[in-house]
Amino acid sequence: MLDHLNNQRGIKLNKLKFNDDNTYVATSETVAVEKILALTPLCTQITTIKNIECMSDGEYVSFICKVVEIGSDESVLLNNGSKRIQKLKRTTVIADNTNSIIMNIWENHFDVIKKDVCYRIKLAKAKMFNNEITLTTTVHTTFETIEDIHIINISTTPQISTESVVIGSITSIGRVQETFKCPKCYSTDVECNGKTIKCTTCNSRSVYLTKSTTSEKLTLSILDTNQITLEFTVDISKLCELLERCGRQDLCNNDLVDHEDVLLTLSSITVFVHYNTRNMQINNIVLNNIDNK
């Protein structure tokens, strides 16, 4: 059925299962036969960004746009059944002649989209969060390069994540405090009751899944050259690499927070840090004036 949808072909469905709530369900016995129809599904009809702003959460849309900006890679944790998986996404700004909007693209689309290029994009999904509409790509989203649309309207360029750098000294390390989010709408306005999470934003209840990746990260405070303290999260593996650079690889076998020599060693050096300005995640941390030449 998805193949017929993506190719905008009509179908005739046989052997659907009828439910008591007056709905039909496609089962393994359902047969889809191609049928010529003089109509096009709304989700594949080209619309404008202005119209997309009025759509509901979860609607699929197709449109023509120009890619205005592409942000840096962001690591995102997603629920996959009983497991949590880590994926990369990039936040982009796209625009047409009516308005601009944020669209999140996932790593399977990184190589098919470029800045300042125009595309015909089909079957992106509208997402509503905190009364703001954005777009996200899915496994069904397609990109077709088209000629430049020339005139675009960027009323307000949304902020997207970018990478920045800082030079300074490490002043503290700590454990990441676990935060609870709704796995459905990602709202933090939730109540954690034992093994479940109740979300007051989307009025849902979900099974609480332990974040195994929390133990792989630490918090890090860095005092920069302007005497401003910045708070980051960093992978433990990156701190171990830094300790090895300092000749203290023996400390990596200890609890990095509990062992005093870890902080004493790290606070005695000046570090050069690349980080994501949106989530303050450290992408790279090295010794200043030694590793960074």
mmCIF file of N, CA and C in Angstrom, residues 6 26 30 32 74 83 93 112 124 126 134 140 185 194 197 220 224 269 277 286 288:
data_model
loop_
_atom_site.group_PDB
_atom_site.id
_atom_site.type_symbol
_atom_site.label_atom_id
_atom_site.label_comp_id
_atom_site.label_asym_id
_atom_site.label_seq_id
_atom_site.Cartn_x
_atom_site.Cartn_y
_atom_site.Cartn_z
ATOM 1 N N ASN A 6 3.369 6.104 -2.463
ATOM 2 C CA ASN A 6 4.551 6.866 -2.884
ATOM 3 C C ASN A 6 4.550 7.148 -4.378
ATOM 4 N N ALA A 26 -6.292 -3.454 7.532
ATOM 5 C CA ALA A 26 -5.615 -4.292 6.550
ATOM 6 C C ALA A 26 -4.862 -5.396 7.285
ATOM 7 N N THR A 30 -5.212 -9.141 3.247
ATOM 8 C CA THR A 30 -5.680 -8.033 2.411
ATOM 9 C C THR A 30 -4.904 -7.987 1.099
ATOM 10 N N ALA A 32 -4.104 -5.710 -2.362
ATOM 11 C CA ALA A 32 -4.145 -4.376 -2.975
ATOM 12 C C ALA A 32 -3.922 -4.515 -4.474
ATOM 13 N N GLU A 74 23.139 16.202 15.696
ATOM 14 C CA GLU A 74 22.667 16.088 17.074
ATOM 15 C C GLU A 74 22.370 14.631 17.369
ATOM 16 N N LYS A 83 13.602 -1.065 23.885
ATOM 17 C CA LYS A 83 14.978 -0.567 23.835
ATOM 18 C C LYS A 83 15.000 0.918 23.503
ATOM 19 N N VAL A 93 16.584 24.762 8.051
ATOM 20 C CA VAL A 93 15.585 25.799 7.781
ATOM 21 C C VAL A 93 15.282 25.758 6.295
ATOM 22 N N VAL A 112 21.367 13.491 0.852
ATOM 23 C CA VAL A 112 20.480 13.827 -0.270
ATOM 24 C C VAL A 112 19.980 15.261 -0.214
ATOM 25 N N ALA A 124 6.782 14.368 3.955
ATOM 26 C CA ALA A 124 7.354 14.766 5.243
ATOM 27 C C ALA A 124 6.204 14.809 6.247
ATOM 28 N N ALA A 126 4.283 16.574 9.587
ATOM 29 C CA ALA A 126 4.134 17.759 10.434
ATOM 30 C C ALA A 126 4.153 17.341 11.901
ATOM 31 N N THR A 134 6.584 22.119 13.182
ATOM 32 C CA THR A 134 7.827 21.849 12.467
ATOM 33 C C THR A 134 7.583 20.660 11.547
ATOM 34 N N HIS A 140 9.572 7.318 4.518
ATOM 35 C CA HIS A 140 8.809 7.444 3.276
ATOM 36 C C HIS A 140 9.072 8.762 2.551
ATOM 37 N N CYS A 185 5.447 12.670 23.089
ATOM 38 C CA CYS A 185 5.552 14.064 22.628
ATOM 39 C C CYS A 185 6.809 14.759 23.139
ATOM 40 N N GLY A 194 6.544 5.262 39.713
ATOM 41 C CA GLY A 194 7.079 3.907 39.725
ATOM 42 C C GLY A 194 7.573 3.479 38.360
ATOM 43 N N ILE A 197 5.114 6.610 33.255
ATOM 44 C CA ILE A 197 5.199 8.067 33.162
ATOM 45 C C ILE A 197 3.864 8.588 32.655
ATOM 46 N N LEU A 220 30.122 18.534 32.948
ATOM 47 C CA LEU A 220 31.438 19.162 33.009
ATOM 48 C C LEU A 220 31.263 20.673 33.073
ATOM 49 N N ASP A 224 35.789 29.734 31.165
ATOM 50 C CA ASP A 224 36.467 30.184 29.950
ATOM 51 C C ASP A 224 37.388 31.369 30.230
ATOM 52 N N ILE A 269 44.945 21.626 33.591
ATOM 53 C CA ILE A 269 45.244 21.845 32.169
ATOM 54 C C ILE A 269 44.237 22.821 31.557
ATOM 55 N N THR A 277 25.837 24.109 20.427
ATOM 56 C CA THR A 277 25.273 25.227 21.187
ATOM 57 C C THR A 277 23.829 24.997 21.602
ATOM 58 N N VAL A 286 40.165 18.611 23.702
ATOM 59 C CA VAL A 286 41.591 18.302 23.596
ATOM 60 C C VAL A 286 42.392 19.283 24.437
ATOM 61 N N ASN A 288 44.677 22.302 24.965
ATOM 62 C CA ASN A 288 44.922 23.520 24.196
ATOM 63 C C ASN A 288 46.419 23.711 23.966
#
